[in-house]
Amino acid sequence: QLHGGITIVVLGASGDLAKKKTFPALFGLYRNGFFPPKTHIVGYARTKMTHEEYHKRVSQYIKVPEVFRKQLNEFLAISTYVDGQYDEDASYQNLNKHIEKIENDSHIADGHKNRLFYMALPPSVFIPVAKGLKKNVYSRGSINRVVVEKPFGMDLDSSRRLDKELGALFSEDEIYRIDHYLGKEMVKNIMTLRFANVFFGSIWNAQHIENVQITFKEPFGTEGRGGYFDEFGIIRDVIQNHLFQVLSLLAMERPISMSAEAIRDEKVKVLRCIPPIVVSDALVGQYGKSVDGTKPGYLEDDTLKNKQSVTPTFATLVAWINNERWQGVPFILKAGKALNESKVDVRIQFKNVAGQLFKEVPRNELVIRVQPNEAVYMKFNNKLPGLSFQTTISELDLSYHRRYSDLRIPDAYEALILDVLRGDHSNFVRNDELDVAWTIFTPLLHELETSKVKPIEYAYGSRGPKQLDEFVKRYGFRRHQEQ
Ligand code: BG6
């Protein structure tokens, strides 16, 4: 727990992530009274700016309605800015002096000069910054926490190298690796659904479940991000991290407690039962122009250097878990950009009903809709009211906007930064977890890249490659009419 004060240093304060996520989340926490006493925020980046210019920028990032003006001014009053280089001791010494002055002015005693370093930075400067911080800004005798953002490497080797370099500077206990999907309300709800409901607990296995499908769909392409995206592709950008975290929460055994290490131990254990994903269990695609020609194809993106790129913007992969609970159940991971809708959900499809009575009825399906419109619903068969004995598929529907309309769903980053302030690692990725995830994905990624497997083209705004339905059918997935 934190005593004294805390200075939150946002490194990369003028970058995209800080602008879109970090500052709005920090303000959300401030506004709702979650900052510990004596919290200060220091922005750090290369751009030279005065405090006034910085405040103007931060206000633009936060975009709050006029009614919050007073709180925004209070937030700005604890926010300052320092410019500096990412690879120069002198710059970090200057940053350190700035923080020391804040601590002294607030009468924070030695031993309580806690610091949180939020690295909203591109991977190229990651290690130089971590070194500069450790050498010049680390608060000796107090608590230090370092928040890092993906990409955590490109494959197993590069991830291990990064981990080794970071591990030489900070202890695992000081490091918080963000996967923002772990901060999403419905992802956090998975453990509650599974372990606080006796009926889910008893059917959560290969005896009752036919397949599990985790889907991520975005209706826009890589517009403006082609440079970054082309190096990574959809498998590294979304599947290996976000969807895999969801999979581990769905598949793990019950942790012995709610402690961060108990939860992460279970996640690692289940991931260790997954063999590397093979190319024959993968379908990859890349978007072309929209059917009406108004939206450009991936290769036409101005920020893309390689116009012959074979980087997938869509992928469906199947993971198998070789343990008693899940043997033979395919976990279908599907993600794509420039598709027909915006949706992230989990579909757990149950087995066909046995026996002769109701042979033709659709399967039960439990759907956890992560976004938009958070919901949990169960598709089940019901007698159609009336004089016949016809069945109809209906939903037991828990839509959040109806049931919890008076409750605010916090942004994922808000939830995660609060966890960091509280020192809770449950929703952060541990280094061994990352290592297993890369072990499962690296052979596939390398094979796709070395053999230059050409992704199947699909139209911008479509459901993905035409072969998709056929592909998932191979794994026993049957499409219900979508809700
Ligand atoms: C990021 C990816 O991690 O997640 C992006 O880099 C993706 O490509 C984003 O768009 C999706 O996040 P969300 O919260 O909008 O679902």
PDB file of C-alpha atoms in Angstrom, residues 123-241:
ATOM      1  CA  PRO A 123       9.413  -0.275 -28.402  1.00  0.00           C
ATOM      2  CA  SER A 124      12.564   1.261 -29.903  1.00  0.00           C
ATOM      3  CA  VAL A 125      13.124   3.545 -26.904  1.00  0.00           C
ATOM      4  CA  PHE A 126      11.801   1.195 -24.285  1.00  0.00           C
ATOM      5  CA  ILE A 127      15.063  -0.128 -22.853  1.00  0.00           C
ATOM      6  CA  PRO A 128      17.051   3.160 -23.032  1.00  0.00           C
ATOM      7  CA  VAL A 129      14.230   4.834 -21.096  1.00  0.00           C
ATOM      8  CA  ALA A 130      14.059   2.051 -18.514  1.00  0.00           C
ATOM      9  CA  LYS A 131      17.838   2.366 -18.020  1.00  0.00           C
ATOM     10  CA  GLY A 132      17.702   6.155 -17.749  1.00  0.00           C
ATOM     11  CA  LEU A 133      14.926   5.916 -15.168  1.00  0.00           C
ATOM     12  CA  LYS A 134      16.629   3.279 -13.070  1.00  0.00           C
ATOM     13  CA  LYS A 135      19.892   5.172 -12.994  1.00  0.00           C
ATOM     14  CA  ASN A 136      18.592   8.677 -12.424  1.00  0.00           C
ATOM     15  CA  VAL A 137      14.952   8.782 -11.344  1.00  0.00           C
ATOM     16  CA  TYR A 138      14.341   5.615  -9.319  1.00  0.00           C
ATOM     17  CA  SER A 139      13.267   6.531  -5.803  1.00  0.00           C
ATOM     18  CA  ARG A 140      15.553   4.630  -3.426  1.00  0.00           C
ATOM     19  CA  GLY A 141      13.906   3.464  -0.225  1.00  0.00           C
ATOM     20  CA  SER A 142      10.369   4.109  -1.549  1.00  0.00           C
ATOM     21  CA  ILE A 143       7.981   2.239  -3.828  1.00  0.00           C
ATOM     22  CA  ASN A 144       8.601   2.310  -7.594  1.00  0.00           C
ATOM     23  CA  ARG A 145       6.176   0.890 -10.136  1.00  0.00           C
ATOM     24  CA  VAL A 146       6.766   0.638 -13.859  1.00  0.00           C
ATOM     25  CA  VAL A 147       3.879   0.289 -16.286  1.00  0.00           C
ATOM     26  CA  VAL A 148       4.785  -1.073 -19.699  1.00  0.00           C
ATOM     27  CA  GLU A 149       2.704  -1.441 -22.826  1.00  0.00           C
ATOM     28  CA  LYS A 150       2.872  -3.944 -25.641  1.00  0.00           C
ATOM     29  CA  PRO A 151       4.473  -4.877 -27.950  1.00  0.00           C
ATOM     30  CA  PHE A 152       6.468  -7.099 -25.599  1.00  0.00           C
ATOM     31  CA  GLY A 153       8.727  -8.359 -28.360  1.00  0.00           C
ATOM     32  CA  MET A 154       7.961  -9.869 -31.766  1.00  0.00           C
ATOM     33  CA  ASP A 155       8.447 -13.537 -30.947  1.00  0.00           C
ATOM     34  CA  LEU A 156       9.807 -15.791 -28.228  1.00  0.00           C
ATOM     35  CA  ASP A 157      13.466 -14.772 -28.613  1.00  0.00           C
ATOM     36  CA  SER A 158      12.907 -11.036 -28.734  1.00  0.00           C
ATOM     37  CA  SER A 159      10.448 -11.215 -25.858  1.00  0.00           C
ATOM     38  CA  ARG A 160      12.961 -13.135 -23.744  1.00  0.00           C
ATOM     39  CA  ARG A 161      15.664 -10.593 -24.547  1.00  0.00           C
ATOM     40  CA  LEU A 162      13.408  -7.734 -23.548  1.00  0.00           C
ATOM     41  CA  ASP A 163      12.381  -9.510 -20.385  1.00  0.00           C
ATOM     42  CA  LYS A 164      15.991 -10.100 -19.433  1.00  0.00           C
ATOM     43  CA  GLU A 165      16.938  -6.475 -19.968  1.00  0.00           C
ATOM     44  CA  LEU A 166      13.938  -5.165 -18.087  1.00  0.00           C
ATOM     45  CA  GLY A 167      14.358  -7.781 -15.351  1.00  0.00           C
ATOM     46  CA  ALA A 168      17.933  -6.590 -14.769  1.00  0.00           C
ATOM     47  CA  LEU A 169      16.568  -3.134 -13.959  1.00  0.00           C
ATOM     48  CA  PHE A 170      13.291  -3.733 -12.149  1.00  0.00           C
ATOM     49  CA  SER A 171      11.927  -6.626 -10.119  1.00  0.00           C
ATOM     50  CA  GLU A 172       8.884  -8.536 -11.409  1.00  0.00           C
ATOM     51  CA  ASP A 173       6.988  -7.067  -8.498  1.00  0.00           C
ATOM     52  CA  GLU A 174       7.678  -3.546  -9.767  1.00  0.00           C
ATOM     53  CA  ILE A 175       6.631  -4.286 -13.359  1.00  0.00           C
ATOM     54  CA  TYR A 176       3.029  -3.994 -14.568  1.00  0.00           C
ATOM     55  CA  ARG A 177       2.618  -5.259 -18.160  1.00  0.00           C
ATOM     56  CA  ILE A 178      -0.622  -3.885 -19.527  1.00  0.00           C
ATOM     57  CA  ASP A 179      -2.977  -5.906 -21.651  1.00  0.00           C
ATOM     58  CA  HIS A 180      -5.889  -3.513 -21.624  1.00  0.00           C
ATOM     59  CA  TYR A 181      -8.382  -6.333 -22.331  1.00  0.00           C
ATOM     60  CA  LEU A 182      -7.824  -7.441 -18.735  1.00  0.00           C
ATOM     61  CA  GLY A 183      -9.254  -4.117 -17.583  1.00  0.00           C
ATOM     62  CA  LYS A 184     -12.499  -4.515 -19.526  1.00  0.00           C
ATOM     63  CA  GLU A 185     -15.581  -5.023 -17.398  1.00  0.00           C
ATOM     64  CA  MET A 186     -16.778  -8.159 -19.199  1.00  0.00           C
ATOM     65  CA  VAL A 187     -13.356  -9.779 -19.215  1.00  0.00           C
ATOM     66  CA  LYS A 188     -13.132  -9.201 -15.473  1.00  0.00           C
ATOM     67  CA  ASN A 189     -16.577 -10.734 -15.196  1.00  0.00           C
ATOM     68  CA  ILE A 190     -15.438 -14.108 -16.600  1.00  0.00           C
ATOM     69  CA  MET A 191     -14.082 -15.294 -13.254  1.00  0.00           C
ATOM     70  CA  THR A 192     -17.273 -14.256 -11.481  1.00  0.00           C
ATOM     71  CA  LEU A 193     -19.488 -16.035 -14.007  1.00  0.00           C
ATOM     72  CA  ARG A 194     -17.465 -19.209 -13.829  1.00  0.00           C
ATOM     73  CA  PHE A 195     -16.655 -19.465 -10.167  1.00  0.00           C
ATOM     74  CA  ALA A 196     -19.590 -17.754  -8.463  1.00  0.00           C
ATOM     75  CA  ASN A 197     -22.307 -19.742 -10.288  1.00  0.00           C
ATOM     76  CA  VAL A 198     -22.619 -23.374  -9.453  1.00  0.00           C
ATOM     77  CA  PHE A 199     -24.461 -24.292 -12.663  1.00  0.00           C
ATOM     78  CA  PHE A 200     -21.764 -22.868 -14.950  1.00  0.00           C
ATOM     79  CA  GLY A 201     -19.074 -24.593 -12.910  1.00  0.00           C
ATOM     80  CA  SER A 202     -20.606 -27.992 -13.501  1.00  0.00           C
ATOM     81  CA  ILE A 203     -21.040 -27.768 -17.278  1.00  0.00           C
ATOM     82  CA  TRP A 204     -17.752 -26.042 -18.027  1.00  0.00           C
ATOM     83  CA  ASN A 205     -15.923 -28.911 -19.681  1.00  0.00           C
ATOM     84  CA  ALA A 206     -15.499 -31.071 -22.773  1.00  0.00           C
ATOM     85  CA  GLN A 207     -18.402 -33.279 -21.777  1.00  0.00           C
ATOM     86  CA  HIS A 208     -20.861 -30.422 -22.319  1.00  0.00           C
ATOM     87  CA  ILE A 209     -19.047 -27.858 -24.451  1.00  0.00           C
ATOM     88  CA  GLU A 210     -18.592 -28.430 -28.195  1.00  0.00           C
ATOM     89  CA  ASN A 211     -16.453 -25.382 -29.001  1.00  0.00           C
ATOM     90  CA  VAL A 212     -15.505 -21.924 -27.794  1.00  0.00           C
ATOM     91  CA  GLN A 213     -15.217 -18.984 -30.140  1.00  0.00           C
ATOM     92  CA  ILE A 214     -13.614 -15.661 -29.209  1.00  0.00           C
ATOM     93  CA  THR A 215     -14.214 -12.944 -31.786  1.00  0.00           C
ATOM     94  CA  PHE A 216     -12.744  -9.487 -32.299  1.00  0.00           C
ATOM     95  CA  LYS A 217     -14.139  -7.404 -35.156  1.00  0.00           C
ATOM     96  CA  GLU A 218     -13.324  -3.821 -36.054  1.00  0.00           C
ATOM     97  CA  PRO A 219     -15.085  -1.879 -38.798  1.00  0.00           C
ATOM     98  CA  PHE A 220     -12.019   0.205 -39.715  1.00  0.00           C
ATOM     99  CA  GLY A 221      -8.654  -0.586 -41.277  1.00  0.00           C
ATOM    100  CA  THR A 222      -5.146   0.398 -40.270  1.00  0.00           C
ATOM    101  CA  GLU A 223      -5.620   3.965 -41.527  1.00  0.00           C
ATOM    102  CA  GLY A 224      -2.562   5.954 -40.472  1.00  0.00           C
ATOM    103  CA  ARG A 225      -1.079   3.070 -38.438  1.00  0.00           C
ATOM    104  CA  GLY A 226       0.141   0.994 -41.377  1.00  0.00           C
ATOM    105  CA  GLY A 227       3.798   1.553 -40.460  1.00  0.00           C
ATOM    106  CA  TYR A 228       3.396  -0.035 -37.029  1.00  0.00           C
ATOM    107  CA  PHE A 229       0.831  -2.599 -38.023  1.00  0.00           C
ATOM    108  CA  ASP A 230       2.717  -4.018 -40.977  1.00  0.00           C
ATOM    109  CA  GLU A 231       5.542  -5.149 -38.716  1.00  0.00           C
ATOM    110  CA  PHE A 232       3.172  -6.903 -36.329  1.00  0.00           C
ATOM    111  CA  GLY A 233      -0.016  -8.052 -38.071  1.00  0.00           C
ATOM    112  CA  ILE A 234      -3.298  -9.037 -36.460  1.00  0.00           C
ATOM    113  CA  ILE A 235      -1.975 -12.164 -34.729  1.00  0.00           C
ATOM    114  CA  ARG A 236       0.557 -10.204 -32.657  1.00  0.00           C
ATOM    115  CA  ASP A 237      -1.596  -7.089 -32.396  1.00  0.00           C
ATOM    116  CA  VAL A 238      -4.738  -8.697 -31.008  1.00  0.00           C
ATOM    117  CA  ILE A 239      -4.753 -12.505 -30.831  1.00  0.00           C
ATOM    118  CA  GLN A 240      -1.526 -13.453 -29.018  1.00  0.00           C
ATOM    119  CA  ASN A 241      -2.325 -10.968 -26.259  1.00  0.00           C
TER     120      ASN A 241
END
